Amino acid sequence: MGSLSVALNLPFKPEPVDATFDMFADIESDALFKMLPANAKEYVQNSPHLFEYLHTFPVNTYGLPLFLSELKNDVRSIKAPNVIYPVNDTTFVHVLSDPDDVRNFYIPVEPSFLHSVTRILPVIESKLIDIIDGLDTDPTTNREREDVIKKMLASVAVVQSPGVDAAGMTATEKRQGVSSRLVTFLNTDFTAQNRMKSGKLSRDIPITPDGKVIVSRAEYQALEYLLIRDKIDMGVLKPFLSDPYIEDISCDGVGPIFIEHKIFKGLKSVVEFKLSSELDDFVVKVAERIKRPITYRSPVVDATLPDGSRINIVYGTQISKHGSNFTIRKVNEVPLSILNIIENNGLDYLSAAYLWICIEYGMSLFVSGETASGKTTLLNAITTFIPPENKIITIEDTSELNIPHRNWIREVALAKGKGEGDGAGGVVTMFDLLKAALHQRPNQILVGEIRGIEGSVAFGAMQTGHPVMSTFHAASVEKLIQRLCGDPINIPKTYLDNLNLVIIQSAIKRPDGQTVRRMISCNELVGYNSETMGFTFIQMFTWDPVSDTFQWTGKGSSFLLENKIATLLGIPENRKTEIYLEVEKRAKILERLHKAGYVKFWDLFHMMTKI
């Protein structure tokens, strides 16, 4: 999909590789190999393309890269990084310092770095196109399409080693194929000029008597990777989406792809778009891949990628003057738990314990803050505090929440043209879904983000006894109240106390330049004062920026704990202060779970079900 639309702009002039020297046959005697640490030797033995990349990298100028099997927080202190780490079995990332820019380089090292594959790929693609129409399988899922590509590759290429089949398949399997429909997902635009070029190239490429291209094992694996990456996966975006250390991926127009990295912060990729037309073609193909076609009449797409990441695309130079642009907000395959957030000092045990008791006893809350402040991450993490037997309904415009409960209804709004199949293309808004949810008898309703008239339905749900949890864009309690009471939400101020808690979340830049996410405050909404025409709220927890700690400022004055939750627990009026001991007891439970190693999201939830 993406291999023909982008270029690699390496920050160094690659060293020439001697084509006559078989570095893999004589790897033990290779001078560079001898210089590598033990873990790097293992990597290059299993990944020839990484070894070839290292041979092109000017080690004499930059020094030997530091090879890390995983990135830990202490890596942040490296001022001029020259670090390589694995993303998966096939892909590595090289983070290289740029002394002339605040953003360092991000270099994905994929099997495509094997220079011989660039020469062979046009010949392989030409042969694949030639056999498509003669095959009769109709793949419908990505797994089936992968299998078809593997079988097709095995029918046009063979591994050089004698006696070794290219993919371990029988002759019968190799005769199996695909119908002409395969052209749709192959997305190969092979012109006459391409065919002529491949014909010239094929004179230098060894061919068996029956017409198969002879390749090495490394070349075969690289070809298989590239075909699947570009025809089924997300093309050049694959290494970015596979990297667990990336938070955001963005392309502002013609130029490089930028990323926000969890360890190395802002980086610029060597993958870049040279022409506006190529970028337009790329985003069109991405939109088609996720079944959200984009056109000049409908130039904005907000959707979810197959891995759950959220993508926004703006198409065309009419509204994006630097060319089409896209932004991807990645999601963790495993959501962060509340203990993960405590580890990163996003909040502490006491504030987490307070949220635990409030959520368990049905308090409604909003997590509010600016974009990328960690609102959805925190909202998802505190779902482990919802009683495991509860029925939960989540309502989102693009699916991001991942709830651990089994009795979970997951609903996503349907924008115009978003659906598939006959009769699709209608509109189902979050407002519609929220109204429907009230008839489904949920114990909790989670709304991905409240931004419009669905807010009035959410408050109606709270009034009828349905706890609602949601995210909201506002930087303070005062601003949140202003937005709720203004257009288009228009909640009467006298209704606001149906919302029990407001958590203010923010992304803070620390003196050392590091951006961290913190719960700035946790606030109880008490009620509207008609005499002062103001709204009363109590700050229960606040963040101290000097010490980077959290203060329980509301201890002894909690309206929710004393007047609502203590009553539900059956604590007598004259002993209501005992409720604060319950919070402290839960804080100690969380701390013990943390020390016992139940930190991961699912592990923590399973332990919480036993408490």
mmCIF file of N, CA and C in Angstrom, residues 3 33 131 153 222 233 250 254 511 557 579 585 608:
data_model
loop_
_atom_site.group_PDB
_atom_site.id
_atom_site.type_symbol
_atom_site.label_atom_id
_atom_site.label_comp_id
_atom_site.label_asym_id
_atom_site.label_seq_id
_atom_site.Cartn_x
_atom_site.Cartn_y
_atom_site.Cartn_z
ATOM 1 N N SER A 3 4.436 1.489 -0.020
ATOM 2 C CA SER A 3 5.843 1.435 -0.401
ATOM 3 C C SER A 3 6.170 2.326 -1.580
ATOM 4 N N PHE A 33 30.753 -7.578 13.126
ATOM 5 C CA PHE A 33 30.083 -8.553 13.990
ATOM 6 C C PHE A 33 30.866 -8.759 15.284
ATOM 7 N N ILE A 131 -0.548 -14.347 -12.481
ATOM 8 C CA ILE A 131 -1.242 -15.580 -12.101
ATOM 9 C C ILE A 131 -2.571 -15.332 -11.397
ATOM 10 N N LEU A 153 3.255 -16.359 -3.309
ATOM 11 C CA LEU A 153 4.698 -16.123 -3.315
ATOM 12 C C LEU A 153 5.443 -17.442 -3.504
ATOM 13 N N ALA A 222 11.823 -11.507 3.653
ATOM 14 C CA ALA A 222 11.625 -10.072 3.458
ATOM 15 C C ALA A 222 10.532 -9.800 2.435
ATOM 16 N N ASP A 233 -1.690 -5.057 5.520
ATOM 17 C CA ASP A 233 -1.519 -4.198 6.694
ATOM 18 C C ASP A 233 -1.560 -2.725 6.292
ATOM 19 N N SER A 250 1.971 11.447 13.427
ATOM 20 C CA SER A 250 1.309 12.506 12.667
ATOM 21 C C SER A 250 2.104 12.868 11.425
ATOM 22 N N VAL A 254 3.179 17.360 3.155
ATOM 23 C CA VAL A 254 4.402 16.902 2.492
ATOM 24 C C VAL A 254 5.577 17.076 3.450
ATOM 25 N N PRO A 511 10.347 20.928 35.072
ATOM 26 C CA PRO A 511 11.552 21.742 34.860
ATOM 27 C C PRO A 511 12.640 21.038 34.048
ATOM 28 N N SER A 557 -13.927 16.581 55.403
ATOM 29 C CA SER A 557 -14.996 17.470 54.913
ATOM 30 C C SER A 557 -15.647 16.958 53.633
ATOM 31 N N ILE A 579 -15.609 6.562 57.862
ATOM 32 C CA ILE A 579 -15.540 6.346 56.423
ATOM 33 C C ILE A 579 -14.144 6.679 55.879
ATOM 34 N N LYS A 585 -7.848 2.148 54.414
ATOM 35 C CA LYS A 585 -7.713 0.699 54.336
ATOM 36 C C LYS A 585 -7.613 0.243 52.878
ATOM 37 N N MET A 608 -9.182 -7.844 42.040
ATOM 38 C CA MET A 608 -10.238 -6.990 42.609
ATOM 39 C C MET A 608 -11.553 -7.748 42.734
#
